[in-house]
Amino acid sequence: MKTLQKVSLSDTATEALRAEIRSGRWAVGSRIPNEASLSETLGVSRGTIREAVRVLASQGLLDVRHGSGTYVRSLVGTDGALDAARRASLRDRFEARCALDVEAARLAALRANAATIVRLRALLAQRGNSDKGDRAAFIARDFAFHRAVVAASDNRAMVELYDFFSASITETIEATTAGDLPEPDMAAHMAIVDAIETGEPDKADAAVRRFMAPVFAYLDRRDD
């Protein structure tokens, strides 16, 4: 038999509030009952409720607005969202990455300046070709290039999303370097930079889709 773990009141209160959020009884954007009301309902101190709210706020579920109240920010915490994304199929992750890469390239074509293009070409040169001797270093260099394309979009939210899903995106890169999937060559990478430099978003869009096409074609054949 395993030793029973003592559960603190704050942990119990946290799970009780989490259950209300996940059930949808507290809708996203709605204000939750105040501290005094929750304390009375759950039969715990206001300090316990305060700690539970702090934990859920740190996980991205609640938004504490001083002077206004506490509101539901999301039904799923940031840690849960990341775990769920990493459990998705490889194709799902490539499709999500493609959506981000395509829109980032389109915006980069509209907003990138000469210095940005120079930086992208420098990162691509540093990336080089696949180094079978140190795959981890190569994957890091490849990710740095693709993140720079996203940064060139000059869209802070897209950069934050890319960083949040960096582990999942890195795993898609790893899949192409491990021989499981076709790896886009340097010419395909260079075509993205060249398209961005034209200042034409449709060309940048097409370059990223051509870049991803061999991977999706392989996944289509594999899934048949």
PDB file of C-alpha atoms in Angstrom:
ATOM      1  CA  MET A   1       0.000   0.000   0.000  1.00  0.00           C
ATOM      2  CA  LYS A   2       1.160   3.516  -0.803  1.00  0.00           C
ATOM      3  CA  THR A   3       1.478   6.153   1.852  1.00  0.00           C
ATOM      4  CA  LEU A   4      -1.450   8.535   1.714  1.00  0.00           C
ATOM      5  CA  GLN A   5      -0.494  12.070   0.807  1.00  0.00           C
ATOM      6  CA  LYS A   6      -1.804  14.877   2.948  1.00  0.00           C
ATOM      7  CA  VAL A   7      -3.713  17.363   0.816  1.00  0.00           C
ATOM      8  CA  SER A   8      -3.666  20.966   1.965  1.00  0.00           C
ATOM      9  CA  LEU A   9      -6.798  23.083   2.127  1.00  0.00           C
ATOM     10  CA  SER A  10      -5.339  25.444  -0.461  1.00  0.00           C
ATOM     11  CA  ASP A  11      -4.842  22.524  -2.889  1.00  0.00           C
ATOM     12  CA  THR A  12      -8.442  21.409  -2.302  1.00  0.00           C
ATOM     13  CA  ALA A  13      -9.733  24.939  -2.840  1.00  0.00           C
ATOM     14  CA  THR A  14      -7.634  25.286  -5.988  1.00  0.00           C
ATOM     15  CA  GLU A  15      -9.113  22.114  -7.462  1.00  0.00           C
ATOM     16  CA  ALA A  16     -12.635  23.210  -6.509  1.00  0.00           C
ATOM     17  CA  LEU A  17     -12.203  26.509  -8.355  1.00  0.00           C
ATOM     18  CA  ARG A  18     -10.534  24.762 -11.298  1.00  0.00           C
ATOM     19  CA  ALA A  19     -13.529  22.421 -11.547  1.00  0.00           C
ATOM     20  CA  GLU A  20     -15.908  25.375 -11.786  1.00  0.00           C
ATOM     21  CA  ILE A  21     -13.844  26.846 -14.609  1.00  0.00           C
ATOM     22  CA  ARG A  22     -13.448  23.625 -16.584  1.00  0.00           C
ATOM     23  CA  SER A  23     -17.135  22.785 -16.271  1.00  0.00           C
ATOM     24  CA  GLY A  24     -18.021  26.036 -17.984  1.00  0.00           C
ATOM     25  CA  ARG A  25     -20.145  27.193 -15.074  1.00  0.00           C
ATOM     26  CA  TRP A  26     -17.817  30.183 -14.927  1.00  0.00           C
ATOM     27  CA  ALA A  27     -17.579  31.353 -18.510  1.00  0.00           C
ATOM     28  CA  VAL A  28     -14.459  32.866 -20.045  1.00  0.00           C
ATOM     29  CA  GLY A  29     -14.545  36.602 -19.427  1.00  0.00           C
ATOM     30  CA  SER A  30     -16.939  36.368 -16.491  1.00  0.00           C
ATOM     31  CA  ARG A  31     -16.153  37.599 -12.983  1.00  0.00           C
ATOM     32  CA  ILE A  32     -16.011  34.875 -10.348  1.00  0.00           C
ATOM     33  CA  PRO A  33     -17.608  35.263  -6.898  1.00  0.00           C
ATOM     34  CA  ASN A  34     -15.635  37.444  -4.533  1.00  0.00           C
ATOM     35  CA  GLU A  35     -13.241  36.164  -1.896  1.00  0.00           C
ATOM     36  CA  ALA A  36     -15.744  36.374   0.972  1.00  0.00           C
ATOM     37  CA  SER A  37     -18.402  34.473  -0.952  1.00  0.00           C
ATOM     38  CA  LEU A  38     -16.009  31.702  -1.996  1.00  0.00           C
ATOM     39  CA  SER A  39     -14.676  31.443   1.537  1.00  0.00           C
ATOM     40  CA  GLU A  40     -18.178  30.898   2.882  1.00  0.00           C
ATOM     41  CA  THR A  41     -19.176  28.459   0.118  1.00  0.00           C
ATOM     42  CA  LEU A  42     -16.101  26.245   0.482  1.00  0.00           C
ATOM     43  CA  GLY A  43     -15.811  26.585   4.257  1.00  0.00           C
ATOM     44  CA  VAL A  44     -12.207  27.756   4.205  1.00  0.00           C
ATOM     45  CA  SER A  45     -10.441  30.957   5.169  1.00  0.00           C
ATOM     46  CA  ARG A  46     -10.145  33.927   2.847  1.00  0.00           C
ATOM     47  CA  GLY A  47      -6.373  33.428   2.895  1.00  0.00           C
ATOM     48  CA  THR A  48      -6.870  29.919   1.490  1.00  0.00           C
ATOM     49  CA  ILE A  49      -9.074  31.301  -1.302  1.00  0.00           C
ATOM     50  CA  ARG A  50      -6.497  34.000  -1.990  1.00  0.00           C
ATOM     51  CA  GLU A  51      -3.779  31.366  -2.409  1.00  0.00           C
ATOM     52  CA  ALA A  52      -5.978  29.245  -4.694  1.00  0.00           C
ATOM     53  CA  VAL A  53      -6.705  32.252  -6.893  1.00  0.00           C
ATOM     54  CA  ARG A  54      -2.988  33.083  -7.018  1.00  0.00           C
ATOM     55  CA  VAL A  55      -2.151  29.569  -8.220  1.00  0.00           C
ATOM     56  CA  LEU A  56      -4.833  29.585 -10.919  1.00  0.00           C
ATOM     57  CA  ALA A  57      -3.799  33.058 -12.052  1.00  0.00           C
ATOM     58  CA  SER A  58      -0.191  31.870 -12.404  1.00  0.00           C
ATOM     59  CA  GLN A  59      -1.456  29.009 -14.592  1.00  0.00           C
ATOM     60  CA  GLY A  60      -3.320  31.383 -16.881  1.00  0.00           C
ATOM     61  CA  LEU A  61      -6.832  30.364 -15.825  1.00  0.00           C
ATOM     62  CA  LEU A  62      -7.741  33.509 -13.875  1.00  0.00           C
ATOM     63  CA  ASP A  63      -7.039  37.209 -14.319  1.00  0.00           C
ATOM     64  CA  VAL A  64      -6.875  39.262 -11.130  1.00  0.00           C
ATOM     65  CA  ARG A  65      -7.828  42.893 -11.766  1.00  0.00           C
ATOM     66  CA  HIS A  66      -7.232  44.961  -8.692  1.00  0.00           C
ATOM     67  CA  GLY A  67     -10.189  47.175  -7.906  1.00  0.00           C
ATOM     68  CA  SER A  68     -12.434  45.247 -10.293  1.00  0.00           C
ATOM     69  CA  GLY A  69     -12.395  41.565  -9.329  1.00  0.00           C
ATOM     70  CA  THR A  70     -11.119  38.242 -10.634  1.00  0.00           C
ATOM     71  CA  TYR A  71     -12.129  37.046 -14.079  1.00  0.00           C
ATOM     72  CA  VAL A  72     -11.879  33.754 -15.987  1.00  0.00           C
ATOM     73  CA  ARG A  73      -9.134  34.063 -18.576  1.00  0.00           C
ATOM     74  CA  SER A  74      -9.093  30.537 -20.029  1.00  0.00           C
ATOM     75  CA  LEU A  75     -10.697  27.131 -19.567  1.00  0.00           C
ATOM     76  CA  VAL A  76      -7.306  25.428 -19.865  1.00  0.00           C
ATOM     77  CA  GLY A  77      -4.112  26.482 -18.102  1.00  0.00           C
ATOM     78  CA  THR A  78      -0.999  27.250 -20.091  1.00  0.00           C
ATOM     79  CA  ASP A  79       0.700  24.075 -18.885  1.00  0.00           C
ATOM     80  CA  GLY A  80      -2.303  21.975 -19.931  1.00  0.00           C
ATOM     81  CA  ALA A  81      -2.503  23.640 -23.334  1.00  0.00           C
ATOM     82  CA  LEU A  82       1.148  22.914 -24.038  1.00  0.00           C
ATOM     83  CA  ASP A  83       0.846  19.288 -22.965  1.00  0.00           C
ATOM     84  CA  ALA A  84      -2.244  18.859 -25.143  1.00  0.00           C
ATOM     85  CA  ALA A  85      -0.472  20.366 -28.156  1.00  0.00           C
ATOM     86  CA  ARG A  86       2.479  18.023 -27.729  1.00  0.00           C
ATOM     87  CA  ARG A  87       0.124  15.037 -27.581  1.00  0.00           C
ATOM     88  CA  ALA A  88      -1.412  16.007 -30.935  1.00  0.00           C
ATOM     89  CA  SER A  89      -0.448  14.042 -34.037  1.00  0.00           C
ATOM     90  CA  LEU A  90       2.675  15.033 -35.943  1.00  0.00           C
ATOM     91  CA  ARG A  91       0.510  16.151 -38.862  1.00  0.00           C
ATOM     92  CA  ASP A  92      -1.590  18.378 -36.572  1.00  0.00           C
ATOM     93  CA  ARG A  93       1.578  19.988 -35.247  1.00  0.00           C
ATOM     94  CA  PHE A  94       2.955  20.570 -38.735  1.00  0.00           C
ATOM     95  CA  GLU A  95      -0.352  22.122 -39.823  1.00  0.00           C
ATOM     96  CA  ALA A  96      -0.324  24.460 -36.818  1.00  0.00           C
ATOM     97  CA  ARG A  97       3.295  25.387 -37.473  1.00  0.00           C
ATOM     98  CA  CYS A  98       2.543  25.982 -41.158  1.00  0.00           C
ATOM     99  CA  ALA A  99      -0.311  28.341 -40.262  1.00  0.00           C
ATOM    100  CA  LEU A 100       2.019  30.413 -38.068  1.00  0.00           C
ATOM    101  CA  ASP A 101       4.912  30.332 -40.552  1.00  0.00           C
ATOM    102  CA  VAL A 102       2.736  31.323 -43.505  1.00  0.00           C
ATOM    103  CA  GLU A 103       1.139  34.316 -41.812  1.00  0.00           C
ATOM    104  CA  ALA A 104       4.460  35.401 -40.316  1.00  0.00           C
ATOM    105  CA  ALA A 105       6.109  35.321 -43.740  1.00  0.00           C
ATOM    106  CA  ARG A 106       3.237  37.294 -45.264  1.00  0.00           C
ATOM    107  CA  LEU A 107       3.568  40.014 -42.625  1.00  0.00           C
ATOM    108  CA  ALA A 108       7.359  39.948 -42.862  1.00  0.00           C
ATOM    109  CA  ALA A 109       7.108  40.627 -46.597  1.00  0.00           C
ATOM    110  CA  LEU A 110       5.136  43.774 -45.776  1.00  0.00           C
ATOM    111  CA  ARG A 111       7.236  44.957 -42.836  1.00  0.00           C
ATOM    112  CA  ALA A 112      10.801  43.647 -43.084  1.00  0.00           C
ATOM    113  CA  ASN A 113      13.541  46.169 -43.841  1.00  0.00           C
ATOM    114  CA  ALA A 114      16.991  45.663 -45.351  1.00  0.00           C
ATOM    115  CA  ALA A 115      18.578  44.991 -41.963  1.00  0.00           C
ATOM    116  CA  THR A 116      16.041  42.254 -41.270  1.00  0.00           C
ATOM    117  CA  ILE A 117      16.831  40.545 -44.566  1.00  0.00           C
ATOM    118  CA  VAL A 118      20.546  40.680 -43.781  1.00  0.00           C
ATOM    119  CA  ARG A 119      19.868  39.071 -40.393  1.00  0.00           C
ATOM    120  CA  LEU A 120      17.745  36.305 -41.925  1.00  0.00           C
ATOM    121  CA  ARG A 121      20.451  35.493 -44.462  1.00  0.00           C
ATOM    122  CA  ALA A 122      23.097  35.469 -41.726  1.00  0.00           C
ATOM    123  CA  LEU A 123      21.048  33.070 -39.580  1.00  0.00           C
ATOM    124  CA  LEU A 124      20.472  30.851 -42.586  1.00  0.00           C
ATOM    125  CA  ALA A 125      24.204  30.776 -43.290  1.00  0.00           C
ATOM    126  CA  GLN A 126      24.826  29.856 -39.642  1.00  0.00           C
ATOM    127  CA  ARG A 127      22.217  27.128 -39.909  1.00  0.00           C
ATOM    128  CA  GLY A 128      24.110  25.483 -42.750  1.00  0.00           C
ATOM    129  CA  ASN A 129      23.258  21.958 -43.795  1.00  0.00           C
ATOM    130  CA  SER A 130      22.224  19.166 -41.488  1.00  0.00           C
ATOM    131  CA  ASP A 131      25.025  18.104 -39.155  1.00  0.00           C
ATOM    132  CA  LYS A 132      24.505  14.438 -38.401  1.00  0.00           C
ATOM    133  CA  GLY A 133      27.241  14.643 -35.776  1.00  0.00           C
ATOM    134  CA  ASP A 134      25.426  17.210 -33.626  1.00  0.00           C
ATOM    135  CA  ARG A 135      21.752  17.132 -34.445  1.00  0.00           C
ATOM    136  CA  ALA A 136      20.750  19.093 -31.335  1.00  0.00           C
ATOM    137  CA  ALA A 137      22.932  22.057 -32.346  1.00  0.00           C
ATOM    138  CA  PHE A 138      21.611  21.953 -35.901  1.00  0.00           C
ATOM    139  CA  ILE A 139      17.997  21.837 -34.708  1.00  0.00           C
ATOM    140  CA  ALA A 140      18.668  24.863 -32.476  1.00  0.00           C
ATOM    141  CA  ARG A 141      20.134  26.801 -35.424  1.00  0.00           C
ATOM    142  CA  ASP A 142      17.220  25.839 -37.658  1.00  0.00           C
ATOM    143  CA  PHE A 143      14.706  26.931 -35.019  1.00  0.00           C
ATOM    144  CA  ALA A 144      16.558  30.240 -34.591  1.00  0.00           C
ATOM    145  CA  PHE A 145      16.136  30.952 -38.298  1.00  0.00           C
ATOM    146  CA  HIS A 146      12.417  30.167 -38.355  1.00  0.00           C
ATOM    147  CA  ARG A 147      11.814  32.175 -35.186  1.00  0.00           C
ATOM    148  CA  ALA A 148      13.583  35.126 -36.814  1.00  0.00           C
ATOM    149  CA  VAL A 149      11.124  34.912 -39.714  1.00  0.00           C
ATOM    150  CA  VAL A 150       8.284  35.104 -37.197  1.00  0.00           C
ATOM    151  CA  ALA A 151       9.969  38.022 -35.439  1.00  0.00           C
ATOM    152  CA  ALA A 152      10.246  39.762 -38.832  1.00  0.00           C
ATOM    153  CA  SER A 153       6.439  39.836 -38.903  1.00  0.00           C
ATOM    154  CA  ASP A 154       6.694  42.557 -36.235  1.00  0.00           C
ATOM    155  CA  ASN A 155       3.723  40.939 -34.512  1.00  0.00           C
ATOM    156  CA  ARG A 156       4.367  40.468 -30.793  1.00  0.00           C
ATOM    157  CA  ALA A 157       1.476  38.048 -30.290  1.00  0.00           C
ATOM    158  CA  MET A 158       2.755  35.718 -33.024  1.00  0.00           C
ATOM    159  CA  VAL A 159       6.247  35.728 -31.530  1.00  0.00           C
ATOM    160  CA  GLU A 160       4.796  34.889 -28.098  1.00  0.00           C
ATOM    161  CA  LEU A 161       2.781  32.025 -29.611  1.00  0.00           C
ATOM    162  CA  TYR A 162       5.849  30.705 -31.413  1.00  0.00           C
ATOM    163  CA  ASP A 163       7.854  30.805 -28.203  1.00  0.00           C
ATOM    164  CA  PHE A 164       5.049  29.147 -26.245  1.00  0.00           C
ATOM    165  CA  PHE A 165       4.923  26.255 -28.722  1.00  0.00           C
ATOM    166  CA  SER A 166       8.687  26.165 -29.217  1.00  0.00           C
ATOM    167  CA  ALA A 167       8.971  22.639 -27.811  1.00  0.00           C
ATOM    168  CA  SER A 168       6.344  21.326 -30.225  1.00  0.00           C
ATOM    169  CA  ILE A 169       7.887  23.200 -33.161  1.00  0.00           C
ATOM    170  CA  THR A 170      11.338  21.908 -32.279  1.00  0.00           C
ATOM    171  CA  GLU A 171       9.938  18.374 -32.356  1.00  0.00           C
ATOM    172  CA  THR A 172       8.680  18.909 -35.924  1.00  0.00           C
ATOM    173  CA  ILE A 173      12.182  20.024 -36.921  1.00  0.00           C
ATOM    174  CA  GLU A 174      13.653  16.999 -35.164  1.00  0.00           C
ATOM    175  CA  ALA A 175      11.324  14.700 -37.120  1.00  0.00           C
ATOM    176  CA  THR A 176      12.740  15.973 -40.431  1.00  0.00           C
ATOM    177  CA  THR A 177      16.363  15.702 -39.312  1.00  0.00           C
ATOM    178  CA  ALA A 178      15.923  12.181 -37.950  1.00  0.00           C
ATOM    179  CA  GLY A 179      15.098  10.818 -41.392  1.00  0.00           C
ATOM    180  CA  ASP A 180      11.459  10.153 -40.505  1.00  0.00           C
ATOM    181  CA  LEU A 181      10.303  12.947 -42.817  1.00  0.00           C
ATOM    182  CA  PRO A 182      11.847  14.759 -45.798  1.00  0.00           C
ATOM    183  CA  GLU A 183      14.044  17.634 -44.664  1.00  0.00           C
ATOM    184  CA  PRO A 184      13.604  20.946 -46.538  1.00  0.00           C
ATOM    185  CA  ASP A 185      16.968  21.832 -48.092  1.00  0.00           C
ATOM    186  CA  MET A 186      18.841  25.131 -48.033  1.00  0.00           C
ATOM    187  CA  ALA A 187      17.294  26.190 -51.329  1.00  0.00           C
ATOM    188  CA  ALA A 188      13.797  25.866 -49.826  1.00  0.00           C
ATOM    189  CA  HIS A 189      14.863  27.947 -46.835  1.00  0.00           C
ATOM    190  CA  MET A 190      16.534  30.553 -49.036  1.00  0.00           C
ATOM    191  CA  ALA A 191      13.375  30.808 -51.154  1.00  0.00           C
ATOM    192  CA  ILE A 192      11.455  32.016 -48.086  1.00  0.00           C
ATOM    193  CA  VAL A 193      13.941  34.848 -47.481  1.00  0.00           C
ATOM    194  CA  ASP A 194      13.993  35.759 -51.171  1.00  0.00           C
ATOM    195  CA  ALA A 195      10.195  35.910 -51.231  1.00  0.00           C
ATOM    196  CA  ILE A 196      10.069  38.090 -48.105  1.00  0.00           C
ATOM    197  CA  GLU A 197      12.616  40.439 -49.681  1.00  0.00           C
ATOM    198  CA  THR A 198      10.299  41.033 -52.668  1.00  0.00           C
ATOM    199  CA  GLY A 199       7.813  42.722 -50.351  1.00  0.00           C
ATOM    200  CA  GLU A 200       4.994  40.642 -51.860  1.00  0.00           C
ATOM    201  CA  PRO A 201       3.041  38.676 -49.226  1.00  0.00           C
ATOM    202  CA  ASP A 202       1.566  36.217 -51.737  1.00  0.00           C
ATOM    203  CA  LYS A 203       5.066  35.178 -52.823  1.00  0.00           C
ATOM    204  CA  ALA A 204       6.126  34.719 -49.195  1.00  0.00           C
ATOM    205  CA  ASP A 205       2.974  32.677 -48.552  1.00  0.00           C
ATOM    206  CA  ALA A 206       3.687  30.439 -51.553  1.00  0.00           C
ATOM    207  CA  ALA A 207       7.344  29.962 -50.560  1.00  0.00           C
ATOM    208  CA  VAL A 208       6.404  28.649 -47.116  1.00  0.00           C
ATOM    209  CA  ARG A 209       3.755  26.330 -48.566  1.00  0.00           C
ATOM    210  CA  ARG A 210       6.275  24.937 -51.070  1.00  0.00           C
ATOM    211  CA  PHE A 211       8.691  24.496 -48.164  1.00  0.00           C
ATOM    212  CA  MET A 212       6.113  22.416 -46.266  1.00  0.00           C
ATOM    213  CA  ALA A 213       4.648  20.556 -49.268  1.00  0.00           C
ATOM    214  CA  PRO A 214       7.075  17.564 -49.278  1.00  0.00           C
ATOM    215  CA  VAL A 215       6.392  16.933 -45.592  1.00  0.00           C
ATOM    216  CA  PHE A 216       2.622  16.930 -46.074  1.00  0.00           C
ATOM    217  CA  ALA A 217       2.931  14.745 -49.182  1.00  0.00           C
ATOM    218  CA  TYR A 218       4.948  12.226 -47.171  1.00  0.00           C
ATOM    219  CA  LEU A 219       2.421  12.278 -44.332  1.00  0.00           C
ATOM    220  CA  ASP A 220      -0.419  11.753 -46.827  1.00  0.00           C
ATOM    221  CA  ARG A 221       1.310   8.660 -48.231  1.00  0.00           C
ATOM    222  CA  ARG A 222       2.096   7.342 -44.771  1.00  0.00           C
ATOM    223  CA  ASP A 223      -1.489   7.765 -43.558  1.00  0.00           C
ATOM    224  CA  ASP A 224      -3.084   6.084 -46.613  1.00  0.00           C
TER     225      ASP A 224
END
